[in-house]
Coordinates of N, CA and C and ligand atoms in Angstrom, one line a residue:
X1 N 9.0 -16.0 2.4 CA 8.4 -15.5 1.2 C 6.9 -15.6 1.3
X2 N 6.4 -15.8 0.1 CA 5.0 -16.0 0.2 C 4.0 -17.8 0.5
X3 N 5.2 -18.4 1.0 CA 4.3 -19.8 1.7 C 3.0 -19.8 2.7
X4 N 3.2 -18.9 3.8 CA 2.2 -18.7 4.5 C 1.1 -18.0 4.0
X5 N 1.3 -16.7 3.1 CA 0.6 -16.3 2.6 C -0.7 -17.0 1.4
X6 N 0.1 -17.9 0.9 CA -0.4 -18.8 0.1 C -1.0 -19.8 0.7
X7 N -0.5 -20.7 1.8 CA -1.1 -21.5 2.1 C -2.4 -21.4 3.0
X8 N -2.7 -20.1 3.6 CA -3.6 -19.5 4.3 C -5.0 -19.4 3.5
X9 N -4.3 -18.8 1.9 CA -5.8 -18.5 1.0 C -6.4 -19.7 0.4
X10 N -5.4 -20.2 0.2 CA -5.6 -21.7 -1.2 C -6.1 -22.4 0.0
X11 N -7.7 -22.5 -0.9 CA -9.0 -23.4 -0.4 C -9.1 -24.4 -1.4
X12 N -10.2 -25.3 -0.4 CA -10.2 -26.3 -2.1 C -10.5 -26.6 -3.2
X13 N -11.4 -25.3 -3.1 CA -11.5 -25.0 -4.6 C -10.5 -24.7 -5.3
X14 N -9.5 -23.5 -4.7 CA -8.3 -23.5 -5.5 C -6.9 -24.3 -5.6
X15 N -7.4 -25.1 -5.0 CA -6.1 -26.5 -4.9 C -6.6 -27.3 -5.9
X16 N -8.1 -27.6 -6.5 CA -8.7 -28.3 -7.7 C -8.9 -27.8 -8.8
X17 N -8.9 -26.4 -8.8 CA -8.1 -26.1 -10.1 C -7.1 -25.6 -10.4
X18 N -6.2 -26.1 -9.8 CA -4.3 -25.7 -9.9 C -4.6 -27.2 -10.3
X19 N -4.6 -28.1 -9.6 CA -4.5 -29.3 -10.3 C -5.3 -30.1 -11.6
X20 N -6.2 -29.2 -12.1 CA -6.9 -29.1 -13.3 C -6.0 -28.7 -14.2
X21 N -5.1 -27.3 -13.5 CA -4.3 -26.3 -14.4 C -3.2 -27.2 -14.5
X22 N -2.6 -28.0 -14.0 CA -1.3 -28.8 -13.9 C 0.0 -27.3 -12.8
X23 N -1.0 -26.7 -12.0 CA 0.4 -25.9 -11.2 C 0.1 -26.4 -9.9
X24 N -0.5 -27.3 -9.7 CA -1.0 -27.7 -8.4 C 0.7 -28.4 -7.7
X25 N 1.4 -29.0 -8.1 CA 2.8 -29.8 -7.7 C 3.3 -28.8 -7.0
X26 N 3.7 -27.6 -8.0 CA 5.1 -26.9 -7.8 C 4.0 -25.5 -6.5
X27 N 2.8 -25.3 -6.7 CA 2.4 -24.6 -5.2 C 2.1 -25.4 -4.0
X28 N 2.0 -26.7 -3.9 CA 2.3 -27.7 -3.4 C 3.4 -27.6 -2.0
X29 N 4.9 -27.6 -3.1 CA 5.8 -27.4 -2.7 C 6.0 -26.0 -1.6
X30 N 5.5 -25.0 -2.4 CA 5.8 -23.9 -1.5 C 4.7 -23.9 -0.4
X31 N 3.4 -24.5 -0.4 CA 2.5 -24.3 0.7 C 3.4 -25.3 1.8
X32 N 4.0 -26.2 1.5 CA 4.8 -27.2 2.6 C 5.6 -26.3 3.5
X33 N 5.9 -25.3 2.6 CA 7.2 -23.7 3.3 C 6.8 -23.4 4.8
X34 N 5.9 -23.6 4.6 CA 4.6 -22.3 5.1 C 4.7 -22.3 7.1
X35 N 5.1 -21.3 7.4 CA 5.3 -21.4 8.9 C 4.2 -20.7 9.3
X36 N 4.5 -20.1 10.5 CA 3.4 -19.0 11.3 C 2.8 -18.1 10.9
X37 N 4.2 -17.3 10.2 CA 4.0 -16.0 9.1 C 5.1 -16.5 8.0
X38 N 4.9 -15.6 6.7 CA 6.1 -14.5 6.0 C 6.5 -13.7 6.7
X39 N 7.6 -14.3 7.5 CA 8.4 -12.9 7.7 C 9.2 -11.7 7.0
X40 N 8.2 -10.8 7.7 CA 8.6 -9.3 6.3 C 10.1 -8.6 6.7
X41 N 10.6 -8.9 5.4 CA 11.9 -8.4 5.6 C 12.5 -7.0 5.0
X42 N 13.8 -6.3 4.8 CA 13.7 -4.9 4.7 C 13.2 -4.9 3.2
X43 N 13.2 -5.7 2.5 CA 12.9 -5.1 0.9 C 11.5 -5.1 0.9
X44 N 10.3 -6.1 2.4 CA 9.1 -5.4 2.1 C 9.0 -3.8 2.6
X45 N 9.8 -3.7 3.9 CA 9.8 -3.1 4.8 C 10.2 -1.5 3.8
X46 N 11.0 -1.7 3.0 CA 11.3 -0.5 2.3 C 10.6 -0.3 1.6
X47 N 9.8 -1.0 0.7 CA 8.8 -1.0 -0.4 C 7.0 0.1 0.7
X48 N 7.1 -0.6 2.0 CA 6.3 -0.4 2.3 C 6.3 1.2 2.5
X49 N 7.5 1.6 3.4 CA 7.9 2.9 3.8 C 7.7 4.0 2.3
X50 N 7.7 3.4 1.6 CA 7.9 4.5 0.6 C 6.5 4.8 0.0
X51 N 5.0 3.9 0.5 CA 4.1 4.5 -0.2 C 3.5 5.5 0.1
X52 N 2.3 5.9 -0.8 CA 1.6 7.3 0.1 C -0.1 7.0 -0.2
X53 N -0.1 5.5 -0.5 CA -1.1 5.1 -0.4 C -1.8 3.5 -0.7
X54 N -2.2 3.0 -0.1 CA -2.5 1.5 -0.4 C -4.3 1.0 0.2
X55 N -4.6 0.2 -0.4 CA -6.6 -0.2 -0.3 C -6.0 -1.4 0.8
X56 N -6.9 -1.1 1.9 CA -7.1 -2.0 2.8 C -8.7 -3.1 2.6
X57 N -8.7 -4.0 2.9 CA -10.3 -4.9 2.7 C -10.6 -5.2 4.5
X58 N -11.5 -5.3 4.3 CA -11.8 -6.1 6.0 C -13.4 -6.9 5.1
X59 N -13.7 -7.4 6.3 CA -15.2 -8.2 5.8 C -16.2 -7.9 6.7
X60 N -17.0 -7.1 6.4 CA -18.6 -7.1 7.0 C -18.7 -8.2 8.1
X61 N -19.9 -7.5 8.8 CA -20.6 -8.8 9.6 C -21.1 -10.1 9.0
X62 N -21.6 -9.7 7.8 CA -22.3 -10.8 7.6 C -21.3 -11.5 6.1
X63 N -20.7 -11.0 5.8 CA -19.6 -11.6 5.0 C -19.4 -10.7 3.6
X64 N -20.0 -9.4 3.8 CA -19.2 -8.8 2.1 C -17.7 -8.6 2.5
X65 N -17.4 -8.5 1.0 CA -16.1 -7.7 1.3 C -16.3 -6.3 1.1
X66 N -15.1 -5.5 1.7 CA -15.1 -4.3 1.9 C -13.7 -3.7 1.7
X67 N -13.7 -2.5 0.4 CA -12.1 -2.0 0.2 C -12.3 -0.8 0.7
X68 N -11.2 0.2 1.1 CA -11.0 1.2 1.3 C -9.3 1.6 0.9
X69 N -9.6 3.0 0.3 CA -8.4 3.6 0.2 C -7.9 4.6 1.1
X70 N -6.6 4.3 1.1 CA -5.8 5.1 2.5 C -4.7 5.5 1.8
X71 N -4.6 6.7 2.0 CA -3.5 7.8 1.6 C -2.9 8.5 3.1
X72 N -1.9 9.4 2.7 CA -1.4 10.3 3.3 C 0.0 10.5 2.5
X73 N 1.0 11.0 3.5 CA 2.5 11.1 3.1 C 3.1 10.1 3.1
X74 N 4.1 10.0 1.9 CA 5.1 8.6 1.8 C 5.6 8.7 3.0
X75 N 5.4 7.1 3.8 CA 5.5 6.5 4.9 C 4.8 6.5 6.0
X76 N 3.3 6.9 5.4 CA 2.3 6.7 6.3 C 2.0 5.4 6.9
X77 N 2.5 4.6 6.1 CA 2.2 3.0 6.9 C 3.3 2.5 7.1
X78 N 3.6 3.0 8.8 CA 4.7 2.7 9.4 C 5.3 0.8 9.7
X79 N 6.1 0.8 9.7 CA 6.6 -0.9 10.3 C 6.8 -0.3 12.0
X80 N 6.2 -1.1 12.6 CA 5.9 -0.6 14.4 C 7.1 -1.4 15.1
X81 N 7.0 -2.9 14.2 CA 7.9 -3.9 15.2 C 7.4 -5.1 14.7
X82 N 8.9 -6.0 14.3 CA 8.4 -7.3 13.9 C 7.3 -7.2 12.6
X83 N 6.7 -8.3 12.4 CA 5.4 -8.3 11.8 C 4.4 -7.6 12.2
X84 N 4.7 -6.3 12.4 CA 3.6 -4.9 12.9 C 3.9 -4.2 11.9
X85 N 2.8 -3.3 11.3 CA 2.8 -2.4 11.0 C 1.4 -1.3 11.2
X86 N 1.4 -0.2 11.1 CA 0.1 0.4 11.3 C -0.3 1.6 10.6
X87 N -0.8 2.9 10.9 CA -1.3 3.9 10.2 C -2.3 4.5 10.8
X88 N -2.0 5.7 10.8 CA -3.2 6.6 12.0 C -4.5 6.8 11.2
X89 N -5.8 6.7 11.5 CA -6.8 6.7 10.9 C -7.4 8.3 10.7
X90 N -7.4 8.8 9.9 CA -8.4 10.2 9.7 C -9.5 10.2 9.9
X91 N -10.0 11.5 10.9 CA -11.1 11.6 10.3 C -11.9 11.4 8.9
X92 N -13.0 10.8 8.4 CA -13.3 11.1 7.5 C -14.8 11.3 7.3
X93 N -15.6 10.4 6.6 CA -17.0 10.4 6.5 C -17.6 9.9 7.4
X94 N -16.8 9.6 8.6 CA -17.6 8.4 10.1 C -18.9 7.4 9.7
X95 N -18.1 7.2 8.6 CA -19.0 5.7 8.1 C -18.8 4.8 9.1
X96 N -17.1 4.5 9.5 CA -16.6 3.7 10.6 C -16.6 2.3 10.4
X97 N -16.6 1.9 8.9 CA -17.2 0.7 8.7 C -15.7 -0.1 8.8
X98 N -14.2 0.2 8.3 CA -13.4 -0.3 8.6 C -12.8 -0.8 10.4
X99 N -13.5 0.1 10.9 CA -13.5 -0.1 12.5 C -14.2 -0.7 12.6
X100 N -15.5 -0.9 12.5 CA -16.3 -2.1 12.7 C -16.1 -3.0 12.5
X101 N -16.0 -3.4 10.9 CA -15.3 -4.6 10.4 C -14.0 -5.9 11.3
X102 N -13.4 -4.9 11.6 CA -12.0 -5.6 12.5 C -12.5 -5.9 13.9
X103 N -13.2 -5.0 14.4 CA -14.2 -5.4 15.4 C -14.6 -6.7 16.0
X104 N -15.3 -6.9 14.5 CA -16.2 -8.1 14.2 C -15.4 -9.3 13.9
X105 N -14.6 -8.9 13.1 CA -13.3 -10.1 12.4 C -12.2 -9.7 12.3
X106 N -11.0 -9.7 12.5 CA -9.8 -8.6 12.8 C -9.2 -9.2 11.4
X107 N -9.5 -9.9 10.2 CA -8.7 -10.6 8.9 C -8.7 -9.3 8.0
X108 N -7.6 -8.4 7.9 CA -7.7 -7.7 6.5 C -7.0 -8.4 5.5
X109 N -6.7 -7.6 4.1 CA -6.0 -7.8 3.4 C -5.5 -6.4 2.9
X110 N -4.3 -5.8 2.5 CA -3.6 -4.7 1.8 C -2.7 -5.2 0.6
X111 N -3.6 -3.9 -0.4 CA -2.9 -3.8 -1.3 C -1.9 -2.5 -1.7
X112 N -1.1 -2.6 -1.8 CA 0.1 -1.3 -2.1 C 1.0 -1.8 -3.6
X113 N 0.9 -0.5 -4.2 CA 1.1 0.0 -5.3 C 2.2 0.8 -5.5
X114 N 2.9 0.2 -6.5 CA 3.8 1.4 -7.6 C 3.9 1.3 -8.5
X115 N 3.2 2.7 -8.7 CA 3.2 2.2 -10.6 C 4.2 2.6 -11.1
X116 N 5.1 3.7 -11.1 CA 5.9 4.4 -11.6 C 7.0 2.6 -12.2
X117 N 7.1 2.4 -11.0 CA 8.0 1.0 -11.0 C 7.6 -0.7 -11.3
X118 N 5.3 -0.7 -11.3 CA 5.4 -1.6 -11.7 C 5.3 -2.6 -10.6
X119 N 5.4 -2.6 -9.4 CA 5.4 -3.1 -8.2 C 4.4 -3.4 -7.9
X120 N 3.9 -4.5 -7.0 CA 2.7 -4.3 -6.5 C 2.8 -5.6 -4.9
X121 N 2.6 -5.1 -3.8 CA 2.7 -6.2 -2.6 C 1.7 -6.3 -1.9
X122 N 0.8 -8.0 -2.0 CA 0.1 -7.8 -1.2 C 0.0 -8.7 0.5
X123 N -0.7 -8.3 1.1 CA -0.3 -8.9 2.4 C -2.1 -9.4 3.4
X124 N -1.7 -10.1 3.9 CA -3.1 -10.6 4.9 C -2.5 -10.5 6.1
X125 N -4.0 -9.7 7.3 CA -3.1 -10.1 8.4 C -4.4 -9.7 9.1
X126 N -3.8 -9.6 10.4 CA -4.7 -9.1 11.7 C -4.6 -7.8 12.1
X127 N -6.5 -7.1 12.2 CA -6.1 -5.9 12.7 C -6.6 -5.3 13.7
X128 N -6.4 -4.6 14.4 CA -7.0 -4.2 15.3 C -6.9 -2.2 15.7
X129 N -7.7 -2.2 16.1 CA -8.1 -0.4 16.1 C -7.5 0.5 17.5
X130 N -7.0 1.3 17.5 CA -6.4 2.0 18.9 C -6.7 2.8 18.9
X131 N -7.2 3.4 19.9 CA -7.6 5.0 20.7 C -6.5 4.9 21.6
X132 N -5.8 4.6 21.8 CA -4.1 4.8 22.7 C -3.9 5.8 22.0
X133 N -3.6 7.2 22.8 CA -2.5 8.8 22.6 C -1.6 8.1 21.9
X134 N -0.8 7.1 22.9 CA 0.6 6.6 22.9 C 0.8 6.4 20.9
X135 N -0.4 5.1 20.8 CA -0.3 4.4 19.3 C -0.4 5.7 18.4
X136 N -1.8 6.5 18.8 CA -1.8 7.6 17.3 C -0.3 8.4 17.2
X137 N -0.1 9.0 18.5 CA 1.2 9.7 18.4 C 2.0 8.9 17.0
X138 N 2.4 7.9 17.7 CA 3.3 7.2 17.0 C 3.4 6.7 15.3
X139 N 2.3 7.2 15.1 CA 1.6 6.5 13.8 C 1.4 8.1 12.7
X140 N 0.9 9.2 13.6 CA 0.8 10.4 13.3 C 2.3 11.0 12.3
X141 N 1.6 11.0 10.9 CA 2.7 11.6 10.5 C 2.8 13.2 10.6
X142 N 4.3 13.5 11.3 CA 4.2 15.2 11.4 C 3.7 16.2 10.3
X143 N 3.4 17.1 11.0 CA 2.6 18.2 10.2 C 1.4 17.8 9.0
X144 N 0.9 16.9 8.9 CA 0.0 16.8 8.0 C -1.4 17.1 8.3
X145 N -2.0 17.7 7.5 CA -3.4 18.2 8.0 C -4.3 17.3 7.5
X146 N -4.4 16.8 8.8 CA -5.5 15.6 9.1 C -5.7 15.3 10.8
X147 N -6.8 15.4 10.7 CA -6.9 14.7 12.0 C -6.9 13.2 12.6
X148 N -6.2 12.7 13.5 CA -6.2 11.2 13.9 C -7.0 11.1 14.6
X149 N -8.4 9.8 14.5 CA -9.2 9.5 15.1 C -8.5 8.5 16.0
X150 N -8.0 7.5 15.3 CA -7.3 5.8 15.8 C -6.5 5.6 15.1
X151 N -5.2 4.4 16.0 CA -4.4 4.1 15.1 C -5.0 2.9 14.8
X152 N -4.5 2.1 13.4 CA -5.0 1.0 12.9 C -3.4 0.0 13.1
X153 N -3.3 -0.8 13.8 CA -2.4 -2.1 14.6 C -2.6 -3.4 13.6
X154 N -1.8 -3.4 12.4 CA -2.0 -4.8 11.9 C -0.6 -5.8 11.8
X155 N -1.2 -7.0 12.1 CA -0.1 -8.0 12.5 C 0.1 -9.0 11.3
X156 N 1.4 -8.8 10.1 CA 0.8 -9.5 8.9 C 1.4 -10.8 9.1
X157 N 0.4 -11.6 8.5 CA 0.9 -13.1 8.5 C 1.3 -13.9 7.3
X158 N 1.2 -13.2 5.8 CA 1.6 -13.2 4.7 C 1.8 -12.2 3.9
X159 N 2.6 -12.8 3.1 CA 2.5 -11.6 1.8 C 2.8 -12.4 0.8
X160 N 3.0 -11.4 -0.4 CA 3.1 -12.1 -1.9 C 3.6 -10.7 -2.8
X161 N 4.4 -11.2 -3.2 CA 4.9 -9.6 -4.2 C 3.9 -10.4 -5.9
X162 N 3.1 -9.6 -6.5 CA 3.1 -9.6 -7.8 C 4.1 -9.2 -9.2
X163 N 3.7 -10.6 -10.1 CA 4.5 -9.4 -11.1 C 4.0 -8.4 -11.6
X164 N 4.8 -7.9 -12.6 CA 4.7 -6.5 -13.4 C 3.6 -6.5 -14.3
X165 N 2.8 -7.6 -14.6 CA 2.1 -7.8 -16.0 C 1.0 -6.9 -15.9
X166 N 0.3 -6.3 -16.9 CA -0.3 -5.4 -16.7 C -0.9 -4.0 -16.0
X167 N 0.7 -3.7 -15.4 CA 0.4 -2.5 -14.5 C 0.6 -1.2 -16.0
X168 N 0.0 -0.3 -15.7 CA -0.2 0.7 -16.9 C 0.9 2.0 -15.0
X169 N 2.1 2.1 -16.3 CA 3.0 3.2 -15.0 C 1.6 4.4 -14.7
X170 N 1.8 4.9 -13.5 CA 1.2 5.9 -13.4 C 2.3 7.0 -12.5
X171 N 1.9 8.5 -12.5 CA 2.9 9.2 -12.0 C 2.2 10.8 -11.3
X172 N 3.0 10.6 -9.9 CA 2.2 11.2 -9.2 C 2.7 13.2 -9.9
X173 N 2.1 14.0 -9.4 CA 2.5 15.3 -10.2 C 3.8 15.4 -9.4
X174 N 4.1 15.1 -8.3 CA 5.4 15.3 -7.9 C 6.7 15.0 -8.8
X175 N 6.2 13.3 -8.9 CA 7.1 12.6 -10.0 C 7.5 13.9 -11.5
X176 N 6.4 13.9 -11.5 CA 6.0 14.6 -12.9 C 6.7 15.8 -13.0
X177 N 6.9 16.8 -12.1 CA 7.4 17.9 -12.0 C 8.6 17.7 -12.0
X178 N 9.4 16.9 -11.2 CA 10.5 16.2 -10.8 C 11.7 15.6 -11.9
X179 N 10.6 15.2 -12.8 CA 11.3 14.8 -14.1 C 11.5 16.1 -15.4
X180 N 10.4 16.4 -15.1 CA 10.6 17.7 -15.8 C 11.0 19.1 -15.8
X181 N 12.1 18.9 -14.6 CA 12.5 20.4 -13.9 C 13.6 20.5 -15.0
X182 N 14.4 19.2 -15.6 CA 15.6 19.6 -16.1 C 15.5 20.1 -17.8
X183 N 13.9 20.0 -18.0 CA 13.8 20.7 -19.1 C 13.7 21.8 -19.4
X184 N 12.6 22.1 -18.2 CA 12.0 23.2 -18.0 C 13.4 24.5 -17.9
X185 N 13.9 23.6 -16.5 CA 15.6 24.9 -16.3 C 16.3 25.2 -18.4
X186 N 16.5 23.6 -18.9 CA 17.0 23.6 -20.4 C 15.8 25.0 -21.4
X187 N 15.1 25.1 -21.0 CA 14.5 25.7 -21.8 C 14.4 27.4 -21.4
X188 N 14.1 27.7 -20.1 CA 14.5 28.5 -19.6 C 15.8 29.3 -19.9
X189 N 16.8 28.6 -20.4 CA 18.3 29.1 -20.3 C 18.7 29.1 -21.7
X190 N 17.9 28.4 -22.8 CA 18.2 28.9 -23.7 C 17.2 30.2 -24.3
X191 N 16.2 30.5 -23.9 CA 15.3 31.5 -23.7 C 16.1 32.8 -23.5
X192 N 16.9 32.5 -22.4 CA 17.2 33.8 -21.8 C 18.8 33.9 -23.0
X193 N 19.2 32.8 -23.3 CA 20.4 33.0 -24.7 C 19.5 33.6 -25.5
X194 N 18.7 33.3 -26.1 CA 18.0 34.3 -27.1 C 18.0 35.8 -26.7
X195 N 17.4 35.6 -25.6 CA 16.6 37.4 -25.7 C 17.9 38.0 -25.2
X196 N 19.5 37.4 -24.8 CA 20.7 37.8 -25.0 C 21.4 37.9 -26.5
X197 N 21.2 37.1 -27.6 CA 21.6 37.2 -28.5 C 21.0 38.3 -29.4
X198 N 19.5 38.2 -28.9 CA 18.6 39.3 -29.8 C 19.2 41.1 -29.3
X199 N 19.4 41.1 -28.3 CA 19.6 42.3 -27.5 C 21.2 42.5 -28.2
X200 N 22.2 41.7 -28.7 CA 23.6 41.8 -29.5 C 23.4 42.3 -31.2
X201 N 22.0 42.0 -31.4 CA 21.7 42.0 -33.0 C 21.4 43.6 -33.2
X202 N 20.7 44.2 -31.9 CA 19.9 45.2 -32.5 C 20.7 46.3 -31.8
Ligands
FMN1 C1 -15.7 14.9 4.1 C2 -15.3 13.6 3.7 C3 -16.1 12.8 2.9 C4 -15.7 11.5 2.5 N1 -16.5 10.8 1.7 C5 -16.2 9.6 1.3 C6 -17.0 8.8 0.4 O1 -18.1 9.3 0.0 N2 -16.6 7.6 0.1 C7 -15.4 7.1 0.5 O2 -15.1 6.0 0.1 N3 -14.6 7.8 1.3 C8 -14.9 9.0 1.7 N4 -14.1 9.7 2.5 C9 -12.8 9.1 2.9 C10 -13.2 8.2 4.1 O3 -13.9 8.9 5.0 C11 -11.9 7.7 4.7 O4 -11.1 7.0 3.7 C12 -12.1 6.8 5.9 O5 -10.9 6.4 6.4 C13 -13.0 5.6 5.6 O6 -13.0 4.7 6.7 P1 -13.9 3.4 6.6 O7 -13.8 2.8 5.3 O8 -13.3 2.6 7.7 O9 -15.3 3.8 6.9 C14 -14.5 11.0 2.9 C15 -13.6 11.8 3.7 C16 -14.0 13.1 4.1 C17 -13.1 13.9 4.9

């Protein structure tokens, strides 16, 4: 679960105010958990497969932080193997600052989202950048128009699922269309009973 994850972040500042807060005992407990990694299992593994987009961080040379958002098609951020996972990089505005970044320090962090459901998992890990054919192939989701610069190779060594508390649902137009096809058809069909009923009247 999230022991390694936890015990990786929690510094001592925040070990001094958990024990200010009185929750310092019971995260205590779970930092003792804490092995090599969180090993990710299929309920991350499925959660993850299903997004079609999540903000990656890395850290500057000299120590800002740095988010970026990464989209594509649900299941752009493949599980490779083990505690791998990755994602083919697009061209984009060749800022390159996420390639740099891991470069410099290979520590990200990802956040992935669902709102429809309220979900939210985040993970820390190690990353590193690939110009390997072999990696982008593999990472390359078919048919999508985008170009792959690099794959992006991250090795997670924690996670943490959030609760639900203040996620506001959000819905992609797919969703949206999706839920609303059985109206749409409902409305359609009684439409076409009218202008059949009307067509009996006259
Ligand atoms: C033409 C074009 C312009 C873009 N402009 C921006 C931008 O102004 N700001 C931004 O955050 N992302 C922009 N993007 C998306 C980023 O280029 C893309 O997310 C990229 O992966 C960022 O990588 P980096 O954060 O490692 O530099 C743009 C993409 C394209 C194709």
């Amino acid at each position: 679960m999230a022991q390694t994850f936890l015990h990786t972040l929690f510094d001592p500042g925040a070990r001094a105010l958990q024990a200010a807060a009185g929750s310092r005992a019971s995260y205590a407990r779970m930092e003792a958990g804490a092995g090599p990694v969180d090993r990710l299992t299929d309920r991350e593994l499925d959660f993850i497969s299903a997004r079609d987009s999540f903000y990656m961080a890395s850290v500057s040379e000299d120590g800002w932080p740095y988010v970026q958002h990464r989209g594509g098609p649900a299941g752009f951020l493949r599980h490779v193997t083990g505690n791998r996972i990755g994602f083919a990089d697009y061209r984009g505005n060749r800022q390159y600052l996420s390639t740099a970044h891991v470069a410099a320090d290979d520590r990200v962090a990802l956040f992935l989202m669902d709102y429809p459901n309220r979900r939210r998992l985040k993970m820390i890990g190690h990353a590193r950048a690939s110009e390997d054919p072999a990696d982008i192939a593999a990472l390359m989701p078919p048919d999508y128009a985008a170009e792959p610069e690099r794959a992006f190779l991250i090795d997670v060594i924690g996670f943490d699922w959030n609760c639900p508390q203040h996620i506001t649902p959000r819905f992609t137009g797919v969703e949206v269309r999706r839920a609303s096809q059985p109206l749409i058809d409902e409305i359609a069909a009684l439409r076409a009973r009218i202008t059949q009923l009307e067509g009996q009247e006259s």
